[in-house]
Amino acid sequence: MGLAHPVKYSSVSAMEKKIEKYFNERANFKSEVYSPKKGDIVEIVEQAPLHLTGLCDYLGISNQDLDEYQQKEEFSELIRRAKKKCEAYLVDQCVRLHKADFILKNNFPAAWQDSSENIVGEELKKILVEFVNK
């Protein structure tokens, strides 16, 4: 399992600096909005959304590339922390806005999947089989 194209990040520190820059820029995201109260455009600084797609775009790699980097021992912890930070942001949005569950399920399927699986114990299975066969 190797990256299908030339490696963009040969050192953990280079990727780490780029990831930190992404999160810092997103934390101090500036936008302009119209303020009816002031009757003018005002600049606001706010937390911009954090997500894996944006992180990968900022790093110049695909989601699959990010997963492949994570398989490398030296990058594993860095990428795990970055993914957890994106997940934590989405969890917060889910709690506040009740809208992030779809994104969580698609970006973090192992932790956020819906489960309709019913776990039935062996004893209960035996009883049900006997009941049906009567």
PDB file of N, CA, C and O in Angstrom, residues 3 6 39 42 61 63 69 72 76 79-80 88 92 95 100 102-103 110 122 127 134:
ATOM      1  N   LEU A   3       1.347   5.408  -1.728  1.00  0.00           N
ATOM      2  CA  LEU A   3       0.639   6.479  -2.408  1.00  0.00           C
ATOM      3  C   LEU A   3       0.803   6.283  -3.910  1.00  0.00           C
ATOM      4  O   LEU A   3       1.875   5.959  -4.394  1.00  0.00           O
ATOM      5  N   PRO A   6       3.499  10.799  -6.600  1.00  0.00           N
ATOM      6  CA  PRO A   6       4.607  11.277  -5.773  1.00  0.00           C
ATOM      7  C   PRO A   6       4.137  11.784  -4.408  1.00  0.00           C
ATOM      8  O   PRO A   6       3.086  12.403  -4.282  1.00  0.00           O
ATOM      9  N   GLY A  39     -26.200  49.964   9.255  1.00  0.00           N
ATOM     10  CA  GLY A  39     -26.465  50.412   7.897  1.00  0.00           C
ATOM     11  C   GLY A  39     -25.237  50.328   6.997  1.00  0.00           C
ATOM     12  O   GLY A  39     -25.115  51.093   6.049  1.00  0.00           O
ATOM     13  N   VAL A  42     -19.974  45.217   7.804  1.00  0.00           N
ATOM     14  CA  VAL A  42     -19.045  45.073   8.919  1.00  0.00           C
ATOM     15  C   VAL A  42     -18.263  43.769   8.761  1.00  0.00           C
ATOM     16  O   VAL A  42     -18.753  42.804   8.186  1.00  0.00           O
ATOM     17  N   ILE A  61      -4.151  17.301  -1.115  1.00  0.00           N
ATOM     18  CA  ILE A  61      -4.223  15.846  -1.277  1.00  0.00           C
ATOM     19  C   ILE A  61      -5.679  15.404  -1.231  1.00  0.00           C
ATOM     20  O   ILE A  61      -6.556  16.175  -0.842  1.00  0.00           O
ATOM     21  N   ASN A  63      -8.823  12.708   0.068  1.00  0.00           N
ATOM     22  CA  ASN A  63      -9.174  11.999   1.305  1.00  0.00           C
ATOM     23  C   ASN A  63      -8.475  10.644   1.362  1.00  0.00           C
ATOM     24  O   ASN A  63      -8.021  10.218   2.428  1.00  0.00           O
ATOM     25  N   TYR A  69      -1.620   8.255   4.187  1.00  0.00           N
ATOM     26  CA  TYR A  69      -0.601   8.835   5.071  1.00  0.00           C
ATOM     27  C   TYR A  69      -0.810   8.325   6.501  1.00  0.00           C
ATOM     28  O   TYR A  69       0.143   8.038   7.207  1.00  0.00           O
ATOM     29  N   LYS A  72       0.867   5.225   7.583  1.00  0.00           N
ATOM     30  CA  LYS A  72       2.309   5.299   7.845  1.00  0.00           C
ATOM     31  C   LYS A  72       2.501   5.652   9.313  1.00  0.00           C
ATOM     32  O   LYS A  72       1.933   6.630   9.807  1.00  0.00           O
ATOM     33  N   SER A  76       0.730   8.771  11.561  1.00  0.00           N
ATOM     34  CA  SER A  76      -0.511   8.256  12.138  1.00  0.00           C
ATOM     35  C   SER A  76      -1.111   9.148  13.229  1.00  0.00           C
ATOM     36  O   SER A  76      -2.283   9.509  13.174  1.00  0.00           O
ATOM     37  N   ILE A  79      -2.329  12.740  12.001  1.00  0.00           N
ATOM     38  CA  ILE A  79      -3.568  12.711  11.223  1.00  0.00           C
ATOM     39  C   ILE A  79      -4.745  12.305  12.102  1.00  0.00           C
ATOM     40  O   ILE A  79      -5.840  12.852  11.962  1.00  0.00           O
ATOM     41  N   ARG A  80      -4.517  11.407  13.048  1.00  0.00           N
ATOM     42  CA  ARG A  80      -5.581  11.026  13.983  1.00  0.00           C
ATOM     43  C   ARG A  80      -6.055  12.257  14.753  1.00  0.00           C
ATOM     44  O   ARG A  80      -7.255  12.503  14.881  1.00  0.00           O
ATOM     45  N   ALA A  88     -14.684  16.725  16.313  1.00  0.00           N
ATOM     46  CA  ALA A  88     -15.171  17.477  17.477  1.00  0.00           C
ATOM     47  C   ALA A  88     -15.953  18.714  17.039  1.00  0.00           C
ATOM     48  O   ALA A  88     -16.995  19.044  17.621  1.00  0.00           O
ATOM     49  N   ASP A  92     -19.942  19.325  17.820  1.00  0.00           N
ATOM     50  CA  ASP A  92     -20.444  20.567  18.408  1.00  0.00           C
ATOM     51  C   ASP A  92     -21.565  21.150  17.556  1.00  0.00           C
ATOM     52  O   ASP A  92     -22.594  21.586  18.073  1.00  0.00           O
ATOM     53  N   VAL A  95     -24.757  19.178  18.011  1.00  0.00           N
ATOM     54  CA  VAL A  95     -25.434  19.512  19.264  1.00  0.00           C
ATOM     55  C   VAL A  95     -26.131  20.863  19.152  1.00  0.00           C
ATOM     56  O   VAL A  95     -27.275  21.019  19.548  1.00  0.00           O
ATOM     57  N   ALA A 100     -25.415  18.164  11.677  1.00  0.00           N
ATOM     58  CA  ALA A 100     -24.133  17.602  11.259  1.00  0.00           C
ATOM     59  C   ALA A 100     -24.112  16.079  11.246  1.00  0.00           C
ATOM     60  O   ALA A 100     -23.113  15.499  10.863  1.00  0.00           O
ATOM     61  N   PHE A 102     -25.361  13.838   9.272  1.00  0.00           N
ATOM     62  CA  PHE A 102     -25.079  13.275   7.954  1.00  0.00           C
ATOM     63  C   PHE A 102     -23.584  13.341   7.655  1.00  0.00           C
ATOM     64  O   PHE A 102     -22.977  12.382   7.188  1.00  0.00           O
ATOM     65  N   ILE A 103     -22.978  14.490   7.956  1.00  0.00           N
ATOM     66  CA  ILE A 103     -21.556  14.664   7.691  1.00  0.00           C
ATOM     67  C   ILE A 103     -20.739  13.733   8.575  1.00  0.00           C
ATOM     68  O   ILE A 103     -19.783  13.105   8.122  1.00  0.00           O
ATOM     69  N   ALA A 110     -17.150   4.599  11.101  1.00  0.00           N
ATOM     70  CA  ALA A 110     -16.953   3.595  12.155  1.00  0.00           C
ATOM     71  C   ALA A 110     -17.565   4.046  13.479  1.00  0.00           C
ATOM     72  O   ALA A 110     -18.104   3.236  14.226  1.00  0.00           O
ATOM     73  N   GLU A 122     -28.097 -16.477  22.039  1.00  0.00           N
ATOM     74  CA  GLU A 122     -28.285 -17.862  21.591  1.00  0.00           C
ATOM     75  C   GLU A 122     -29.508 -18.510  22.254  1.00  0.00           C
ATOM     76  O   GLU A 122     -30.250 -19.238  21.600  1.00  0.00           O
ATOM     77  N   ILE A 127     -35.261 -20.512  21.740  1.00  0.00           N
ATOM     78  CA  ILE A 127     -36.665 -20.418  22.143  1.00  0.00           C
ATOM     79  C   ILE A 127     -37.519 -20.017  20.950  1.00  0.00           C
ATOM     80  O   ILE A 127     -38.600 -20.599  20.725  1.00  0.00           O
ATOM     81  N   LYS A 134     -43.382 -25.254  16.478  1.00  0.00           N
ATOM     82  CA  LYS A 134     -44.507 -25.917  17.150  1.00  0.00           C
ATOM     83  C   LYS A 134     -45.732 -25.879  16.306  1.00  0.00           C
ATOM     84  O   LYS A 134     -46.078 -25.130  15.525  1.00  0.00           O
TER      85      LYS A 134
END
